[in-house]
Tab-separated table of C-alpha atoms in Angstrom:
chain	number	residue	atom	x	y	z
A	14	GLU	CA	96.413	-113.895	37.368
A	15	ALA	CA	94.035	-115.146	40.381
A	16	GLY	CA	91.176	-117.019	39.018
A	17	VAL	CA	87.359	-117.435	39.723
A	18	ALA	CA	87.463	-117.798	43.799
A	19	GLN	CA	84.369	-119.485	45.055
A	20	SER	CA	83.347	-120.599	48.662
A	21	PRO	CA	82.473	-122.631	50.438
A	22	ARG	CA	83.801	-125.671	48.666
A	23	TYR	CA	81.468	-128.047	50.314
A	24	LYS	CA	78.068	-127.609	52.254
A	25	ILE	CA	75.740	-129.911	53.719
A	26	ILE	CA	72.276	-128.704	55.168
A	27	GLU	CA	68.839	-130.164	55.893
A	28	LYS	CA	66.046	-129.697	53.355
A	29	ARG	CA	64.097	-126.429	54.134
A	30	GLN	CA	67.187	-124.461	55.278
A	31	SER	CA	68.825	-122.151	53.321
A	32	VAL	CA	72.098	-121.491	51.985
A	33	ALA	CA	74.391	-119.017	50.434
A	34	PHE	CA	77.289	-119.218	47.950
A	35	TRP	CA	79.767	-116.491	47.194
A	36	CYS	CA	81.911	-115.931	44.038
A	37	ASN	CA	84.773	-113.465	43.199
A	38	PRO	CA	85.359	-113.235	39.363
A	39	ILE	CA	88.401	-112.463	37.705
A	40	SER	CA	89.608	-109.058	37.960
A	41	GLY	CA	88.046	-106.624	35.116
A	42	HIS	CA	85.568	-109.407	33.951
A	43	ALA	CA	82.356	-107.860	33.470
A	44	THR	CA	80.059	-110.755	32.872
A	45	LEU	CA	79.304	-113.334	35.641
A	46	TYR	CA	77.557	-116.697	35.528
A	47	TRP	CA	76.041	-118.973	37.797
A	48	TYR	CA	75.324	-122.733	36.923
A	49	GLN	CA	74.170	-125.755	38.247
A	50	GLN	CA	75.721	-128.936	37.472
A	51	ILE	CA	74.032	-132.132	38.601
A	52	LEU	CA	75.980	-135.059	38.947
A	53	GLY	CA	76.535	-136.842	35.300
A	54	GLN	CA	75.146	-134.045	33.699
A	55	GLY	CA	76.519	-130.763	31.992
A	56	PRO	CA	76.175	-127.399	33.561
A	57	LYS	CA	73.276	-125.574	33.432
A	58	LEU	CA	73.104	-121.791	33.199
A	59	LEU	CA	71.346	-120.127	36.195
A	60	ILE	CA	71.874	-116.507	35.708
A	61	GLN	CA	73.954	-114.322	34.042
A	62	PHE	CA	75.393	-110.661	35.086
A	63	GLN	CA	76.528	-108.125	32.927
A	64	ASN	CA	78.176	-105.760	35.410
A	65	ASN	CA	75.404	-105.705	38.277
A	66	GLY	CA	72.535	-106.246	35.884
A	67	VAL	CA	70.902	-109.163	35.052
A	68	VAL	CA	71.150	-110.469	31.261
A	69	ASP	CA	69.269	-113.809	31.683
A	70	ASP	CA	67.744	-115.520	34.520
A	71	SER	CA	65.121	-117.710	32.561
A	72	GLN	CA	66.297	-120.777	34.097
A	73	LEU	CA	66.611	-119.753	37.465
A	74	PRO	CA	63.822	-120.834	39.976
A	75	LYS	CA	62.911	-117.676	41.291
A	76	ASP	CA	60.691	-119.334	44.151
A	77	ARG	CA	63.417	-120.284	45.863
A	78	PHE	CA	66.674	-119.008	44.100
A	79	SER	CA	68.041	-115.614	44.346
A	80	ALA	CA	71.369	-114.116	43.313
A	81	GLU	CA	73.021	-110.492	43.332
A	82	ARG	CA	76.186	-108.984	42.168
A	83	LEU	CA	77.302	-106.187	44.436
A	84	LYS	CA	78.869	-103.046	42.503
A	85	GLY	CA	79.234	-105.354	39.659
A	86	VAL	CA	82.090	-107.607	41.305
A	87	ASP	CA	81.576	-110.148	43.828
A	88	SER	CA	78.257	-112.080	43.675
A	89	THR	CA	76.157	-114.372	45.812
A	90	LEU	CA	73.559	-117.337	45.129
A	91	LYS	CA	70.984	-118.141	47.460
A	92	ILE	CA	68.527	-120.946	47.722
A	93	GLN	CA	65.837	-120.666	50.449
A	94	PRO	CA	64.097	-123.017	51.108
A	95	ALA	CA	66.584	-125.674	49.616
A	96	LYS	CA	65.032	-129.028	48.492
A	97	LEU	CA	66.654	-132.659	47.797
A	98	GLU	CA	66.710	-132.117	44.240
A	99	ASP	CA	68.716	-129.034	44.562
A	100	SER	CA	72.117	-131.304	45.537
A	101	ALA	CA	74.472	-130.105	42.873
A	102	VAL	CA	77.734	-128.470	42.298
A	103	TYR	CA	77.299	-124.697	41.870
A	104	LEU	CA	79.753	-123.217	39.381
A	105	CYS	CA	80.503	-119.481	38.981
A	106	ALA	CA	82.325	-118.486	35.906
A	107	SER	CA	83.260	-115.149	34.364
A	108	SER	CA	84.341	-113.502	30.936
A	109	TYR	CA	85.517	-110.267	29.950
A	110	GLY	CA	82.665	-109.737	27.634
A	111	ALA	CA	79.320	-111.208	27.208
A	112	ARG	CA	78.786	-113.357	23.905
A	113	GLU	CA	81.859	-115.188	22.271
A	114	THR	CA	84.278	-114.919	24.882
A	115	GLU	CA	86.083	-117.236	26.715
A	116	ALA	CA	84.416	-118.056	30.144
A	117	PHE	CA	86.932	-119.120	33.239
A	118	PHE	CA	85.229	-121.349	35.806
A	119	GLY	CA	85.802	-121.577	39.366
A	120	GLN	CA	85.995	-125.016	41.369
A	121	GLY	CA	82.428	-124.883	42.414
A	122	THR	CA	80.611	-125.571	45.653
A	123	ARG	CA	79.291	-129.064	46.059
A	124	LEU	CA	75.987	-128.815	47.974
A	125	THR	CA	74.373	-131.984	49.390
A	126	VAL	CA	70.776	-131.466	50.766
A	127	VAL	CA	69.511	-134.218	52.990
B	1	GLY	CA	64.692	-123.056	22.482
B	2	GLU	CA	68.539	-124.044	22.207
B	3	ASN	CA	69.632	-127.474	22.771
B	4	VAL	CA	72.982	-129.370	22.433
B	5	GLU	CA	73.079	-133.126	21.880
B	6	GLN	CA	76.520	-134.523	22.346
B	7	HIS	CA	77.727	-138.200	21.545
B	8	PRO	CA	78.989	-140.363	22.638
B	9	SER	CA	78.271	-140.239	26.416
B	10	THR	CA	81.531	-142.634	27.149
B	11	LEU	CA	84.405	-143.209	24.806
B	12	SER	CA	87.152	-145.464	25.504
B	13	VAL	CA	90.345	-145.396	23.219
B	14	GLN	CA	93.653	-146.875	23.262
B	15	GLU	CA	96.788	-144.352	24.427
B	16	GLY	CA	98.166	-142.955	20.991
B	17	ASP	CA	94.978	-143.294	19.215
B	18	SER	CA	92.282	-140.375	18.229
B	19	ALA	CA	89.168	-139.704	19.826
B	20	VAL	CA	86.080	-138.185	18.220
B	21	ILE	CA	83.350	-136.280	20.068
B	22	LYS	CA	80.326	-134.786	18.313
B	23	CYS	CA	77.363	-132.426	19.023
B	24	THR	CA	74.708	-130.943	17.325
B	25	TYR	CA	72.579	-127.809	18.180
B	26	SER	CA	69.251	-126.816	17.325
B	27	ASP	CA	69.419	-123.042	17.051
B	28	SER	CA	71.490	-120.701	14.845
B	29	ALA	CA	71.574	-117.566	16.563
B	30	SER	CA	74.944	-118.164	18.130
B	31	ASN	CA	78.566	-117.745	16.467
B	32	TYR	CA	80.840	-119.141	19.458
B	33	PHE	CA	81.088	-122.855	20.088
B	34	PRO	CA	83.484	-123.692	23.134
B	35	TRP	CA	84.626	-127.144	24.303
B	36	TYR	CA	85.788	-127.667	27.974
B	37	LYS	CA	87.344	-130.056	29.834
B	38	GLN	CA	86.620	-131.239	33.291
B	39	GLU	CA	88.470	-133.228	35.478
B	40	LEU	CA	87.305	-134.688	38.965
B	41	GLY	CA	86.586	-131.963	41.499
B	42	LYS	CA	87.448	-129.052	39.311
B	43	GLY	CA	85.408	-126.597	37.170
B	44	PRO	CA	85.407	-127.024	33.523
B	45	GLN	CA	88.195	-125.596	31.595
B	46	LEU	CA	88.391	-124.357	27.973
B	47	ILE	CA	90.459	-126.248	25.582
B	48	ILE	CA	89.564	-124.773	22.447
B	49	ASP	CA	86.822	-122.706	20.842
B	50	ILE	CA	85.570	-121.895	17.226
B	51	ARG	CA	83.698	-119.108	15.780
B	52	SER	CA	81.273	-119.300	12.821
B	53	ASN	CA	83.376	-117.613	10.366
B	54	VAL	CA	85.703	-120.382	10.267
B	55	GLY	CA	85.281	-124.243	9.533
B	56	GLU	CA	88.169	-125.697	11.524
B	57	LYS	CA	90.835	-124.745	14.093
B	58	LYS	CA	93.877	-126.611	15.504
B	59	ASP	CA	95.739	-126.127	18.688
B	60	GLN	CA	98.713	-128.853	18.567
B	61	ARG	CA	96.757	-132.248	19.324
B	62	ILE	CA	93.261	-131.068	19.448
B	63	ALA	CA	90.851	-129.669	16.795
B	64	VAL	CA	87.530	-128.650	16.495
B	65	THR	CA	85.708	-128.349	13.113
B	66	LEU	CA	82.128	-126.706	12.669
B	67	ASN	CA	79.351	-127.207	9.952
B	68	LYS	CA	76.871	-124.228	10.291
B	69	THR	CA	74.871	-125.627	7.565
B	70	ALA	CA	74.370	-129.174	9.350
B	71	LYS	CA	74.269	-127.459	12.833
B	72	HIS	CA	77.301	-129.820	13.972
B	73	PHE	CA	80.876	-129.389	15.456
B	74	SER	CA	83.182	-131.714	16.832
B	75	LEU	CA	86.302	-132.401	18.837
B	76	HIS	CA	89.516	-134.373	17.761
B	77	ILE	CA	92.153	-135.373	19.884
B	78	THR	CA	94.828	-136.910	18.217
B	79	GLU	CA	97.883	-139.144	19.979
B	80	THR	CA	95.794	-139.434	22.895
B	81	GLN	CA	97.786	-139.458	26.195
B	82	PRO	CA	96.902	-140.734	29.952
B	83	GLU	CA	96.035	-136.988	30.879
B	84	ASP	CA	93.449	-136.758	28.685
B	85	SER	CA	91.018	-138.886	30.696
B	86	ALA	CA	88.607	-136.756	31.507
B	87	VAL	CA	84.838	-135.559	30.991
B	88	TYR	CA	84.547	-133.126	27.697
B	89	PHE	CA	81.424	-130.815	27.282
B	90	CYS	CA	80.602	-128.952	23.918
B	91	SER	CA	78.958	-125.822	24.562
B	92	TYR	CA	76.490	-123.129	22.606
B	93	ASP	CA	77.936	-119.897	23.536
B	94	LYS	CA	78.423	-121.000	27.265
B	95	ILE	CA	74.574	-120.687	27.420
B	96	ILE	CA	73.836	-124.586	26.534
B	97	PHE	CA	76.123	-127.313	27.423
B	98	GLY	CA	75.899	-130.954	26.123
B	99	LYS	CA	75.393	-133.794	28.722
B	100	GLY	CA	79.331	-134.547	28.659
B	101	THR	CA	81.453	-137.421	27.263
B	102	ARG	CA	83.732	-139.436	29.696
B	103	LEU	CA	86.922	-140.151	27.881
B	104	HIS	CA	89.030	-143.362	28.986
B	105	ILE	CA	92.717	-143.261	27.701
B	106	LEU	CA	93.309	-147.174	27.997
B	107	PRO	CA	97.115	-148.146	28.589
């Protein structure tokens, strides 16, 4: 079974530029999550999708971050404009159901904003 | 809102000894408490999870205990091996994660 695929693996941009991350979840998984993991901390949930609808985006900085899940499968997370404090690993995860089900994580995209 | 506190932040144990990591949480709505292991450059990987209808769950050398009344749950790793060296995170239903425990297994 293929795992959660993310791209790119690494990205370096200057502040005020824009960047996009892509995620392909495990086939058949209805729930998709985006997390931000700052160095030395645990993952922080940014947004949760159930199929192509948003379940929770309470911690997404909506003035600069946006996310969409096309046709309930792939998802993109965008930052525009980027700030220095956005430097982090962005993790995508998927699960078959919403609550109380195992989440499978991708390897993440390491973003460095200079 | 929900909050999860994890202790210790760093733990060094001799190979073959046991390691215990503890987490406490503030909310009571969730019934699902997973533990993840993260190795350098990789995403977190589920190692064990527990639901609130049980107090303890074991999978070979790994066990988790849950006390819903006291709002805490713990990860126990017995007979530690070098490959257990990693960062471990507790979680409240994948929504909130602890800050992590860096486990070092000493030869």
